[in-house]
Coordinates of C-alpha atoms in Angstrom, one line a residue:
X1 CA -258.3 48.0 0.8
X2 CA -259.1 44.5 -0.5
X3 CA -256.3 41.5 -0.3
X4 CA -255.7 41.7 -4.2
X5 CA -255.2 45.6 -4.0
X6 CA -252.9 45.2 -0.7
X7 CA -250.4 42.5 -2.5
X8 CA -250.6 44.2 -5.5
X9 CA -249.1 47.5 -4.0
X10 CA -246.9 44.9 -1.3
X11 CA -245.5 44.4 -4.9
X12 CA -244.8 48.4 -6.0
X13 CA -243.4 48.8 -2.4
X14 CA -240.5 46.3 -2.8
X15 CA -239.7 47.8 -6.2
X16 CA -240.1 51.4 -5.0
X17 CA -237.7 50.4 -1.8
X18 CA -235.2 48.4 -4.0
X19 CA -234.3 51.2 -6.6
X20 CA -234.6 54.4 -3.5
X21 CA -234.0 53.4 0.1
X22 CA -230.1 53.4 -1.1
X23 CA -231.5 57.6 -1.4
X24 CA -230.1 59.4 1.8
X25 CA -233.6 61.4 1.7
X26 CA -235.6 57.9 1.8
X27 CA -236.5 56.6 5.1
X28 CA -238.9 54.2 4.4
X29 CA -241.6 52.8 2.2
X30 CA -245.5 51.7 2.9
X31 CA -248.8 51.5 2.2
X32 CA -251.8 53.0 2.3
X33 CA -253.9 56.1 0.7
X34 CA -253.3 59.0 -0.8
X35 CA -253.5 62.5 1.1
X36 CA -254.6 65.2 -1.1
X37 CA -255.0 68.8 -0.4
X38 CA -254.8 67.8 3.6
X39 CA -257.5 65.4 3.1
X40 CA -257.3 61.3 2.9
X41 CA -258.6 60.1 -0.5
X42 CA -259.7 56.2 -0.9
X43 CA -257.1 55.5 -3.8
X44 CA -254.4 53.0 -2.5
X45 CA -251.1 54.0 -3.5
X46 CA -247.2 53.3 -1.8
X47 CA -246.2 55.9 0.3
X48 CA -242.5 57.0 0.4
X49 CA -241.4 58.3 3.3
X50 CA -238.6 61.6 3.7
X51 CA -236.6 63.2 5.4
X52 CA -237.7 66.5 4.1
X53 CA -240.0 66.9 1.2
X54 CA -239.1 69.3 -1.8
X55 CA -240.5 70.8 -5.0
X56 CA -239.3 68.5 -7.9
X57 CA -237.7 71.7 -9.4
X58 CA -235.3 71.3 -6.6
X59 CA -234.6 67.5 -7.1
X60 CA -232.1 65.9 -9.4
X61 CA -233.5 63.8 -11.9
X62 CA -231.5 61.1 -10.4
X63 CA -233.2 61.4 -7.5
X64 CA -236.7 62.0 -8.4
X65 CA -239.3 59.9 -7.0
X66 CA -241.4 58.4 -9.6
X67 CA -245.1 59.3 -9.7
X68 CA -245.6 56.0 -9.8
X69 CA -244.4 52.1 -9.9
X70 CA -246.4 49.0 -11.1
X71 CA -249.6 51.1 -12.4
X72 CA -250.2 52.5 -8.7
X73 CA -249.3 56.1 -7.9
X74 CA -246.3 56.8 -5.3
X75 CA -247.2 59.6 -2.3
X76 CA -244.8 61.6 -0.7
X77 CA -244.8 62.3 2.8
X78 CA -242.0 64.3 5.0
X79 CA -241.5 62.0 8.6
X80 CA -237.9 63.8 9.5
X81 CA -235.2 61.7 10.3
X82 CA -235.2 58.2 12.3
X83 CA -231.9 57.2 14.2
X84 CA -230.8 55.2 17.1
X85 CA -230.4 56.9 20.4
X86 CA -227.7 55.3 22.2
X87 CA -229.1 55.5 25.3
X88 CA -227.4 54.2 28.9
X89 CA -229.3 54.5 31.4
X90 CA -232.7 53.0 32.9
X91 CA -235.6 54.7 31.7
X92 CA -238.0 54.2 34.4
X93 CA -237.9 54.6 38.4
X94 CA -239.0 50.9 39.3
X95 CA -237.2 48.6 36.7
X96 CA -237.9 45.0 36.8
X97 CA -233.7 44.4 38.1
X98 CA -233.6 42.2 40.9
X99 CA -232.2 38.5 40.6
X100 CA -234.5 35.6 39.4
X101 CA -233.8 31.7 40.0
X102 CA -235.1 30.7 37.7
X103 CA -234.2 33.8 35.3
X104 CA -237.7 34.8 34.4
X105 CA -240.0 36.1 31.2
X106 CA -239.7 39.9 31.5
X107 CA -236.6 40.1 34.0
X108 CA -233.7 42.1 33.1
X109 CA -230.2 40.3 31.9
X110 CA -227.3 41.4 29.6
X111 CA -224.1 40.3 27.9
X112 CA -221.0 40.3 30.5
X113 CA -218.7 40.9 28.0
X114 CA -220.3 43.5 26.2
X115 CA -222.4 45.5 29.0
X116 CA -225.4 45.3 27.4
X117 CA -228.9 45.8 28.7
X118 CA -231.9 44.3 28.1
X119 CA -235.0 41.6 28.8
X120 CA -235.1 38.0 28.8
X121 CA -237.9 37.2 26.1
X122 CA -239.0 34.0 27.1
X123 CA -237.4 30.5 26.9
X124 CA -237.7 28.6 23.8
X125 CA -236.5 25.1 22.6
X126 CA -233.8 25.0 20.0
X127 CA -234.8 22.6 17.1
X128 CA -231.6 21.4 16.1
X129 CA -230.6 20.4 19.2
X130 CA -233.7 20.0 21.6
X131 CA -231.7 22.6 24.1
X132 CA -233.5 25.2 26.1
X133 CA -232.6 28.8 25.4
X134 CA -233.3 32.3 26.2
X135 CA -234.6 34.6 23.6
X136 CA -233.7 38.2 23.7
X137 CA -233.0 40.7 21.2
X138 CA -229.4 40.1 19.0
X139 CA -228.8 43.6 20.2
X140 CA -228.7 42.3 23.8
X141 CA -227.4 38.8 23.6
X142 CA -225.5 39.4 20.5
X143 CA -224.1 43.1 20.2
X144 CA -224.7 43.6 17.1
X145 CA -222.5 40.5 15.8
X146 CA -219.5 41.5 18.9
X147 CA -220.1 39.1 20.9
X148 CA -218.3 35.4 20.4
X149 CA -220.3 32.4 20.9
X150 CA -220.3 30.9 24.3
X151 CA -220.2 34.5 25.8
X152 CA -221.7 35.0 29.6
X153 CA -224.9 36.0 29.9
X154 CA -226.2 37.2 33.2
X155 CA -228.9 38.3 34.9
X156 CA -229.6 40.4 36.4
X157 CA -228.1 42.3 33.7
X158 CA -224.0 44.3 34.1
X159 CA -225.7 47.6 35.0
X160 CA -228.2 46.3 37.1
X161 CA -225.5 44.8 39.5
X162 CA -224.9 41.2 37.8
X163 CA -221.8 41.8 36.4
X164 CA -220.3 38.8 37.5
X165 CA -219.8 35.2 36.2
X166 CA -221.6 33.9 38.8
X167 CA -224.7 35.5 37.7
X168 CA -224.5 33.6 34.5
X169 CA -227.5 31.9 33.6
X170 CA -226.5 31.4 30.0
X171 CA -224.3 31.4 27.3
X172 CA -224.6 33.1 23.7
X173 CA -224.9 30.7 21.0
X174 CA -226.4 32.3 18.1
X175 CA -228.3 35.2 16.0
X176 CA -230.3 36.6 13.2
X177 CA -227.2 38.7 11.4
X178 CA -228.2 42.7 11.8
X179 CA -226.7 44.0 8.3
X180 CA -227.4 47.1 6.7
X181 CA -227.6 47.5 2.9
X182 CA -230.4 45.0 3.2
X183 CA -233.8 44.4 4.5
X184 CA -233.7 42.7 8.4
X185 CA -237.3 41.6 9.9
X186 CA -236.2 41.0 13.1
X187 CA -233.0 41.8 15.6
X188 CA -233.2 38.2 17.6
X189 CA -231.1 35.7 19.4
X190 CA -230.5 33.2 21.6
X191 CA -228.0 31.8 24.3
X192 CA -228.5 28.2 25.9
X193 CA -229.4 27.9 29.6
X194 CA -226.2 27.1 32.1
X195 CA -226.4 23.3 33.8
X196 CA -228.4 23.8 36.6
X197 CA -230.7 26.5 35.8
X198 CA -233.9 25.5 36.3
X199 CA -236.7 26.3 33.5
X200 CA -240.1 28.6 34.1
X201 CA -242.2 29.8 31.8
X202 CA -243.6 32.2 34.6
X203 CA -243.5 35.9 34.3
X204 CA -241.2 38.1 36.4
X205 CA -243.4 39.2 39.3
X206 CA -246.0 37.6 37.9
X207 CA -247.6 40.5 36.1
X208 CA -248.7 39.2 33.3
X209 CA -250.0 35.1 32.4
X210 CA -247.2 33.0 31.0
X211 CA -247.6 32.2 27.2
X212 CA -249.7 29.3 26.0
X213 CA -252.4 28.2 23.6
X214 CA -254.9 30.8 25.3
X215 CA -252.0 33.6 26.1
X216 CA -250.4 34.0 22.7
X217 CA -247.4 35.2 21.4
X218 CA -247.2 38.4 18.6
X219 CA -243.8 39.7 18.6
X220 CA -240.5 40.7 20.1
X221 CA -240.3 44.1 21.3
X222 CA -236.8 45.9 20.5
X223 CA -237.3 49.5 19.0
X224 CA -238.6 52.4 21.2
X225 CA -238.6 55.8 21.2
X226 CA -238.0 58.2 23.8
X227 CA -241.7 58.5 24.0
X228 CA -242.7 54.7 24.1
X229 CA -243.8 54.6 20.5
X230 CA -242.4 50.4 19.8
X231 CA -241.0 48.5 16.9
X232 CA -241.8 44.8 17.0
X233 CA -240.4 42.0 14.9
X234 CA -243.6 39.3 14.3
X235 CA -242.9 36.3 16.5
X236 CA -243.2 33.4 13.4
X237 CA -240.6 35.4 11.5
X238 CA -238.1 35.3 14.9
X239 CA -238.8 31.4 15.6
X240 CA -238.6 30.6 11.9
X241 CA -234.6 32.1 11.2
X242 CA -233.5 31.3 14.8
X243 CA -234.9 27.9 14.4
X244 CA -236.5 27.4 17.7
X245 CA -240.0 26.8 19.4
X246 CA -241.6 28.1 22.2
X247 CA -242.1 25.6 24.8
X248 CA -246.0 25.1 24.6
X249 CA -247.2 24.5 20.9
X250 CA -249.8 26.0 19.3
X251 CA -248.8 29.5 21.1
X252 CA -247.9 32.5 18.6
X253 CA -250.4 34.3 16.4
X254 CA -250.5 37.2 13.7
X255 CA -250.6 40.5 15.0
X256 CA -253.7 42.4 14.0
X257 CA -254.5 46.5 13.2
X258 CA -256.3 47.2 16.4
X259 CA -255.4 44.5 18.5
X260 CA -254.9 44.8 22.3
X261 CA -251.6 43.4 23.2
X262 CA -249.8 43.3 25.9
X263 CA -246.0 42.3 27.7
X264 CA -243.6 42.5 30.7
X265 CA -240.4 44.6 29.9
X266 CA -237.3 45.2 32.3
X267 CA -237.9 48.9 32.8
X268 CA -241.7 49.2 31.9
X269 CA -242.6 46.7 33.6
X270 CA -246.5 45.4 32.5
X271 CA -248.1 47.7 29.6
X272 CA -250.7 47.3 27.1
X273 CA -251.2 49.3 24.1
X274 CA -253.1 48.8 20.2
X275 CA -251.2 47.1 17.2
X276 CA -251.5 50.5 15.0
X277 CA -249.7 49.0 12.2
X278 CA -248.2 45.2 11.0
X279 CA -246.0 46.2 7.9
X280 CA -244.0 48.7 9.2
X281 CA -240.6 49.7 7.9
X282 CA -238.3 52.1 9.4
X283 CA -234.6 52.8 8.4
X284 CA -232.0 53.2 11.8
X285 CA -228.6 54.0 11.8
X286 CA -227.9 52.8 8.6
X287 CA -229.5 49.3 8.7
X288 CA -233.2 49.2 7.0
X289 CA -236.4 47.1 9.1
X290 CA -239.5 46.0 7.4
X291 CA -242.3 44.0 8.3
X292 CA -242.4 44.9 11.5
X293 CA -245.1 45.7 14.3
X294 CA -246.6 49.2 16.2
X295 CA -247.8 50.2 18.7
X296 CA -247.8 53.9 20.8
X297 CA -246.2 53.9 24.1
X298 CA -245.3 50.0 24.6
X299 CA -241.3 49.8 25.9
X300 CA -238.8 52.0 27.2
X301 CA -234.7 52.0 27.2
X302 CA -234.1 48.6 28.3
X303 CA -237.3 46.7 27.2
X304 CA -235.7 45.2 24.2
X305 CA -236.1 41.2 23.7
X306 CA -239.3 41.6 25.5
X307 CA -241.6 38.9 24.3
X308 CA -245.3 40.7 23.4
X309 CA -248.4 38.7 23.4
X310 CA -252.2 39.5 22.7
X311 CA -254.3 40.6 25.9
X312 CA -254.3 43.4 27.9
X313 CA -256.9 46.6 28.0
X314 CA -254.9 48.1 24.9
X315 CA -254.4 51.4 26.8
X316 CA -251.3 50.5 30.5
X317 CA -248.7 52.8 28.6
X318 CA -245.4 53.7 29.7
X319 CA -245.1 56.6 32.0
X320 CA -243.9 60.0 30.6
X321 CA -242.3 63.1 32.3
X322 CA -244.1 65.9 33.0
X323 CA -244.6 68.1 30.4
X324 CA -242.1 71.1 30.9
X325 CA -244.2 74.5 32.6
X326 CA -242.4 76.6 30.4
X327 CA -244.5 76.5 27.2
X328 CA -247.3 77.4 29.6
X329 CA -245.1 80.6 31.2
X330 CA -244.4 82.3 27.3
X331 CA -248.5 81.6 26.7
X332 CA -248.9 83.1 30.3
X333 CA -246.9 86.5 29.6
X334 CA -247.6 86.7 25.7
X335 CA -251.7 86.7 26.9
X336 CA -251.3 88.3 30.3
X337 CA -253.3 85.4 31.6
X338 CA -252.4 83.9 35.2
X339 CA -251.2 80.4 34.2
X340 CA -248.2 79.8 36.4
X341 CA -250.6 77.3 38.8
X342 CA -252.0 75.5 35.6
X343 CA -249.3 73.5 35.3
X344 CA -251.0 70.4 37.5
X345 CA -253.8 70.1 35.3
X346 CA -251.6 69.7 31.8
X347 CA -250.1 67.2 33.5
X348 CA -253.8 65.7 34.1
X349 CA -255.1 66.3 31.5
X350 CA -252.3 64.5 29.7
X351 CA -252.6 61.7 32.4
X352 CA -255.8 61.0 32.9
X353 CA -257.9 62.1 29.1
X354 CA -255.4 62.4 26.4
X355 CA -253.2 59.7 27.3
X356 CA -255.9 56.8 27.1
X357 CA -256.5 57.2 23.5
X358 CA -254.5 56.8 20.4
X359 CA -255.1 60.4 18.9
X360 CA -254.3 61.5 22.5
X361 CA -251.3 60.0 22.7
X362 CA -250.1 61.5 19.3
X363 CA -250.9 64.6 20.3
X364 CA -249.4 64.5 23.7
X365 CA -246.4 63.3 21.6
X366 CA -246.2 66.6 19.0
X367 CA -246.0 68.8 22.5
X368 CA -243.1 66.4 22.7
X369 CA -241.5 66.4 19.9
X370 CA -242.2 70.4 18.9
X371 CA -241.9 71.9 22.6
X372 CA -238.6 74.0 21.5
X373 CA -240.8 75.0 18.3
X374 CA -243.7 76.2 19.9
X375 CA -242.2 78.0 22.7
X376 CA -239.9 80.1 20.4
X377 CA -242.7 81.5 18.7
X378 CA -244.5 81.9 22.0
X379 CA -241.6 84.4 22.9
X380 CA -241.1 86.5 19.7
X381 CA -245.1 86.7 19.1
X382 CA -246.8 90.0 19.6
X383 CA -250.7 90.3 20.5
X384 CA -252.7 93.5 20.5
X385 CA -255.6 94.5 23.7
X386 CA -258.4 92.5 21.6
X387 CA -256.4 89.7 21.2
X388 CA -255.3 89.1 25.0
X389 CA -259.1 89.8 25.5
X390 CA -260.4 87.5 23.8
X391 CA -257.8 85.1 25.1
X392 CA -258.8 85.7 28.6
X393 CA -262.8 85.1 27.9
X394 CA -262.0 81.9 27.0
X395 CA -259.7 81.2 29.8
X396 CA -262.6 82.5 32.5
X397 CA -265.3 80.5 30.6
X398 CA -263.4 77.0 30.2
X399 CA -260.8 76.8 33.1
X400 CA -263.4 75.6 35.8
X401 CA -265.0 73.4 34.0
X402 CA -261.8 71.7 32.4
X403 CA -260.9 71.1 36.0
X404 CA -263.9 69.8 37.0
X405 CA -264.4 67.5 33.8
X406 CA -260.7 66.3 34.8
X407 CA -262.0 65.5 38.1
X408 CA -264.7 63.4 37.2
X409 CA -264.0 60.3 34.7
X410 CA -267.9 59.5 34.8
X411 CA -269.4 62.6 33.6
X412 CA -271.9 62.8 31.3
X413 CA -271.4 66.7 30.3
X414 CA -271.9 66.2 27.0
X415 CA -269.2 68.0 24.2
X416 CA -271.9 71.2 23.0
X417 CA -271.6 72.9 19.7
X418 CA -270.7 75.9 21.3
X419 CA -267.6 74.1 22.2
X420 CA -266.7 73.6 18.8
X421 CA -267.4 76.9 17.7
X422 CA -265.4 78.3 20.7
X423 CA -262.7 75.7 19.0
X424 CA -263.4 77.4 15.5
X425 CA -262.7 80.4 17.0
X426 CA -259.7 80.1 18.5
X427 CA -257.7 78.2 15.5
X428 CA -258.8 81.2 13.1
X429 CA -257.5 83.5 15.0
X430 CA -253.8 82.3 15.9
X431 CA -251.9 83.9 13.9
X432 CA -248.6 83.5 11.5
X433 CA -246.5 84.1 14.0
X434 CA -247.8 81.2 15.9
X435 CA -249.0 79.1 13.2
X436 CA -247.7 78.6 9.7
X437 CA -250.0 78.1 6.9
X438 CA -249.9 74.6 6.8
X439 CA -250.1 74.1 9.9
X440 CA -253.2 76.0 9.6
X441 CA -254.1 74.2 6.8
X442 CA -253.7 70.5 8.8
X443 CA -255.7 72.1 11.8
X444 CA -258.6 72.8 9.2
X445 CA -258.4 69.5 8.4
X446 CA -258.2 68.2 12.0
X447 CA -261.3 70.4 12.6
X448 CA -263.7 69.1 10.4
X449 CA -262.7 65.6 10.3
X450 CA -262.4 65.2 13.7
X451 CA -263.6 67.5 16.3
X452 CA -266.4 68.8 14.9
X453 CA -267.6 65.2 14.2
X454 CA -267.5 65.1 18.3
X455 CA -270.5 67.2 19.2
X456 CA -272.8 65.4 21.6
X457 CA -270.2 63.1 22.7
X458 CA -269.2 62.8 26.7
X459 CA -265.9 62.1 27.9
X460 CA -266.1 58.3 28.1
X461 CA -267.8 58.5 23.8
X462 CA -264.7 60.5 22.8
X463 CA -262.4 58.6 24.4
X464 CA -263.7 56.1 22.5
X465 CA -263.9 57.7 19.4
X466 CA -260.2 59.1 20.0
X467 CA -259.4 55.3 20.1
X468 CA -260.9 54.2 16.7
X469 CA -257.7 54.0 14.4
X470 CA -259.7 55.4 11.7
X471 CA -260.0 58.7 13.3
X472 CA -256.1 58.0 14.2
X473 CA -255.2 58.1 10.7
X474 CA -256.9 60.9 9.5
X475 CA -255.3 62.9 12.4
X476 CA -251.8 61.2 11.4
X477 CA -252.5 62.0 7.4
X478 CA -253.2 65.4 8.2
X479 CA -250.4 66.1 10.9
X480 CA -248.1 64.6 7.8
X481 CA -248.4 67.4 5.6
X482 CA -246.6 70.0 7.4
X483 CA -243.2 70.2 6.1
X484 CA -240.8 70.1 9.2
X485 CA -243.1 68.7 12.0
X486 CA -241.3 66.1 14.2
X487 CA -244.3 63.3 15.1
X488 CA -242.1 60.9 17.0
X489 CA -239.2 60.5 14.9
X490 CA -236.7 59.3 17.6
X491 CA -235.9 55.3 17.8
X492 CA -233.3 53.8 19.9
X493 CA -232.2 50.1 20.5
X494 CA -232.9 49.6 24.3
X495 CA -230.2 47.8 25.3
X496 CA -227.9 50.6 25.9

């Protein structure tokens, strides 16, 4: 898409988002390409984003999306419902809580008053009156707009055992306003350092380099989902309407598609992902985002305020549970095969070969997100003698040497077209009561745009090719077509 086309439809995207995000239906607005018959096209058009995609038959007029705005066509696609979480507790077993004097980049702190939990940023120099400040998230310092100015700041934060005032290592002094009816670009704020704190721009157990001219700063992390998947405000945008600096010039940059980034969060701790988008918008609880950053698992319940900066090897992602054994028991009894000791190996394979890509990550996400889903159909499905058959010829054939291709991270078994006929197979013959028709229909899709594009590759080459973002968003294109699929729809502010 060249700069002209981009701006033009940057253009359509406001108007389409002015006259229909007011729409409860309309989540969001972006743009990109149009998806036709499961497949993306190369025209550009603005994509509108629902919460549940109907015929126009069924739509008042009122309502009715336009087919298009400014001369470029509108596409619809279903994404389900965002919303804020409200969680309360840590979300991770080694969180990043102990006291710091100084208070540190990456170390957990919180409002006194208010409870709140959350990261200390980084320090930054207020321009209007040369004072040095911690930045966090408003959500954190601020509360949303609840907290007065001049309120306690501690760290560590309330919940981590700071709730005290003489854990005060700040005090609140101002915020970008959170409002909803119009569009926010970041949720930032600051509070000015107590006398006698000392300043450091080192990071909390120094797990990541400080920020400078050769360590920049992208963003400020302070939307994740219960998966990982991140919202970022860009860093310019939170300096600019805070009016502050960092403390080493020359030190922010834009955030790229496909950049490796990096950052130090209270409950994450260090992790790395790729920037997957740079104009995203998302509506939460009300108030509308745009603008904003992506990445896949990058910050967890209480990373919020976390200051993100280019770097890293793009794929230290936050942990995630194991995957619950009880998708695996239904497949075991529906198939008769023995899959009750499998369960270690899901978890690897989710560990160790899905969950260093992009498209792994995604997918690792839809188990997820559709677990309830696919387990319900797993339980009222039927299958005949030929069926559970077949299903066990596969399972003799594969299960070895999935384990021993888990095993080894440096093989060079390469992926055979046998394998991807064996794949063929096995997606044409689940059947509706497993698979819906568009589902099918995505999985077709999937197939020959993506895995049967793999043949030849090794397990190093298609984790490698499962981290180009092109492949990502053919997968993500075709996954966005089946009408009621969750693919991460769950944001929370971390603070609480």
């Amino acid at each position: 898409m060249d700069a002209r086309t981009a701006a033009a439809l940057d253009e359509a995207k406001a108007r389409l988002a002015d006259q229909y995000l007011t729409d409860p239906n309309v989540v969001g607005v972006a743009k990109g390409f149009r998806t036709r018959g499961g497949e993306l096209t190369g025209e550009p058009v603005v994509i509108a984003l629902v919460r549940k995609k109907r015929r126009a038959a069924l739509v008042s007029r009122s309502r009715l999306l336009p087919a298009a705005v400014g001369g470029h066509g509108v596409d619809v696609v279903e994404t389900g419902e965002f919303r804020f979480s409200g969680a309360t507790t840590a979300a991770a077993a080694t969180p990043i809580a102990e006291r710091f004097r100084p208070p540190l980049q990456g170390s957990g702190l919180g409002s006194l008053a208010d409870g709140t939990l959350g990261t200390l940023g980084c320090l930054v120099r207020d321009r209007t009156d040369g004072s040095i400040c911690v930045l966090s998230a408003n959500h954190v310092l601020a509360n949303f707009g609840a907290t007065a100015p001049g309120a306690a700041i501690v760290q560590p934060a309330p919940l981590d055992g700071g709730a005290a005032e003489a854990n005060t290592v700040a005090r609140f002094k101002r915020a970008i306003p959170l409002v909803r009816g119009v569009a926010n670009t970041a949720d930032a704020a600051i509070a000015q350092l107590e006398p006698g704190i000392d300043v450091s721009s080192t990071v909390a157990r120094n797990l990541m380099a400080p920020i400078s001219p050769t360590h920049r700063a992208i963003g400020l992390a302070f939307l994740a989902s219960v998966h990982g998947g991140t919202f970022m405000a860009k860093i310019d945008t939170v300096l600019a309407q805070l009016d502050v600096e960092l403390l080493t010039p020359d030190s922010s940059v834009a955030a790229v598609e496909g950049g490796r980034i990096e950052k130090v969060g209270r409950s994450s701790g260090y992790t790395s992902s790729v920037v997957l988008d740079t104009t995203a918008r998302v509506v939460v609880d009300g108030y509308l985002f745009t603008d904003l950053i992506y990445a896949q698992r990058f910050s967890l319940v209480g990373d919020s305020g976390a200051v993100v900066c280019e770097g890293g090897n793009g794929k230290t992602y936050t942990p995630m549970p194991a995957i619950a054994c009880r998708m695996l028991g239904a497949a075991s009894a529906l198939y008769d095969l023995p899959l009750a000791d499998d369960n270690r190996y899901l978890d690897q394979a989710r560990d160790e070969f899905f969950g260093q890509s992009v498209v792994g990550n995604l997918v690792v996400q839809l188990v997820y997100q559709n677990l309830d889903v696919a387990v319900n159909r797993l339980e009222v499905a039927t299958v005949g003698p030929e069926e559970k058959a077949e299903a066990r010829r596969y399972y003799d054939k594969y299960r070895a040497l999935v384990i021993g291709l888990l095993g080894d991270p440096g093989s060079t078994v390469q992926l055979s077209q046998e394998n991807v006929d064996d794949v063929r197979a096995v997606f044409a013959g689940l059947s509706p009561e497993l698979v819906t028709l568009p589902e099918k229909q995505a999985l077709w899709v999937i197939f020959d745009d993506v895995i049967a594009l793999s043949v030849g590759r090794t397990r190093a080459q298609l984790l490698e090719y499962m981290n180009d973002l092109a492949v990502y968003q053919r997968v993500v294109a075709a996954l966005r077509e089946i009408p009621g699929l969750e693919v991460d729809g769950t944001y929370g502010f971390s603070s609480r």
